[in-house]
């Protein structure tokens, strides 16, 4: 895999993690049940953290190759 392909895949992963975050946040916000809201808020938070981890590594790698 060349560098550009790696960056493209990492960017896709960042986008997918953000979409998952939005989906779980929406489920939490519209669950109507406090127990489910807590569960889906936690899952949303985890997806957002995944996004941040990948994005940080993407930026580090991108900076090393520029």
XYZ file of N, CA and C in Angstrom, residues 9-65:
171
model
N -7.449 5.711 3.114
C -8.155 4.756 3.984
C -8.330 5.316 5.392
N -7.330 6.024 5.876
C -7.453 6.632 7.202
C -8.522 7.720 7.200
N -8.574 8.511 6.138
C -9.605 9.549 6.046
C -10.987 8.915 5.991
N -11.125 7.835 5.238
C -12.395 7.115 5.183
C -12.776 6.609 6.575
N -11.809 6.081 7.310
C -12.075 5.593 8.666
C -12.534 6.728 9.577
N -11.903 7.890 9.459
C -12.309 9.063 10.244
C -13.757 9.416 9.927
N -14.085 9.447 8.649
C -15.450 9.784 8.231
C -16.459 8.754 8.732
N -16.102 7.476 8.654
C -17.016 6.423 9.100
C -17.217 6.453 10.610
N -16.178 6.738 11.354
C -16.314 6.852 12.810
C -17.230 8.023 13.167
N -17.105 9.111 12.425
C -17.959 10.269 12.697
C -19.419 9.961 12.359
N -19.640 9.261 11.258
C -21.010 8.870 10.898
C -21.603 7.945 11.960
N -20.798 7.029 12.470
C -21.266 6.136 13.538
C -21.592 6.939 14.793
N -20.742 7.899 15.119
C -20.995 8.780 16.266
C -22.346 9.478 16.117
N -22.578 10.064 14.945
C -23.843 10.774 14.714
C -25.041 9.838 14.828
N -24.902 8.626 14.290
C -25.993 7.662 14.343
C -26.326 7.298 15.795
N -25.305 6.954 16.576
C -25.553 6.565 17.967
C -26.043 7.735 18.806
N -25.558 8.918 18.523
C -26.036 10.109 19.235
C -27.511 10.345 18.932
N -27.883 10.180 17.679
C -29.283 10.339 17.293
C -30.164 9.296 17.984
N -29.694 8.062 18.029
C -30.446 7.010 18.726
C -30.597 7.377 20.198
N -29.520 7.840 20.816
C -29.576 8.234 22.233
C -30.573 9.364 22.441
N -30.497 10.366 21.576
C -31.365 11.538 21.722
C -32.835 11.213 21.503
N -33.110 10.161 20.749
C -34.495 9.830 20.413
C -34.974 8.521 21.023
N -34.208 7.961 21.954
C -34.554 6.647 22.504
C -35.815 6.680 23.351
N -36.021 7.762 24.083
C -37.195 7.843 24.939
C -37.086 7.023 26.213
N -35.981 6.326 26.374
C -35.773 5.518 27.572
C -34.423 5.896 28.181
N -34.429 6.348 29.422
C -33.178 6.790 30.055
C -32.056 5.747 30.018
N -32.407 4.471 30.214
C -31.385 3.421 30.214
C -30.727 3.299 28.846
N -31.543 3.339 27.802
C -31.002 3.255 26.444
C -30.211 4.501 26.088
N -30.687 5.641 26.534
C -29.981 6.897 26.263
C -28.549 6.830 26.788
N -28.387 6.344 28.011
C -27.054 6.236 28.613
C -26.171 5.288 27.798
N -26.718 4.162 27.415
C -25.951 3.174 26.645
C -25.500 3.761 25.314
N -26.427 4.367 24.580
C -26.087 4.877 23.254
C -25.229 6.142 23.316
N -25.346 6.908 24.383
C -24.430 8.043 24.558
C -23.002 7.541 24.764
N -22.867 6.458 25.499
C -21.528 5.892 25.717
C -20.949 5.348 24.414
N -21.763 4.645 23.649
C -21.286 4.128 22.363
C -20.899 5.286 21.447
N -21.719 6.336 21.426
C -21.410 7.513 20.606
C -20.077 8.115 21.028
N -19.864 8.219 22.316
C -18.611 8.771 22.830
C -17.414 7.925 22.405
N -17.566 6.617 22.445
C -16.484 5.725 22.024
C -16.172 5.903 20.543
N -17.213 6.028 19.726
C -16.996 6.239 18.289
C -16.275 7.555 18.041
N -16.634 8.582 18.799
C -15.974 9.878 18.640
C -14.503 9.778 19.051
N -14.242 9.043 20.115
C -12.855 8.849 20.546
C -12.054 8.094 19.489
N -12.673 7.087 18.873
C -12.001 6.367 17.784
C -11.625 7.339 16.670
N -12.565 8.213 16.325
C -12.322 9.213 15.283
C -11.126 10.084 15.641
N -11.090 10.540 16.874
C -10.005 11.419 17.313
C -8.652 10.711 17.274
N -8.620 9.452 17.659
C -7.375 8.677 17.636
C -6.864 8.537 16.205
N -7.741 8.142 15.297
C -7.338 7.970 13.898
C -6.922 9.304 13.301
N -7.676 10.349 13.585
C -7.364 11.672 13.042
C -6.005 12.164 13.545
N -5.728 11.946 14.807
C -4.432 12.351 15.366
C -3.291 11.615 14.667
N -3.456 10.319 14.484
C -2.413 9.535 13.808
C -2.280 9.933 12.345
N -3.401 10.218 11.710
C -3.381 10.690 10.321
C -2.558 11.971 10.219
N -2.834 12.906 11.111
C -2.113 14.190 11.081
C -0.627 14.010 11.356
N -0.293 13.134 12.286
C 1.121 12.866 12.574
C 1.804 12.282 11.346
N 1.212 11.256 10.759
C 1.811 10.627 9.580
C 1.883 11.588 8.405
N 0.837 12.369 8.220
C 0.811 13.332 7.120
C 1.916 14.364 7.314
N 2.103 14.803 8.549
C 3.154 15.771 8.839
C 4.549 15.219 8.601
N 4.704 13.917 8.839
C 6.006 13.293 8.638
C 6.347 13.133 7.162
N 5.329 13.132 6.312
C 5.579 12.874 4.893
C 5.533 14.122 4.039
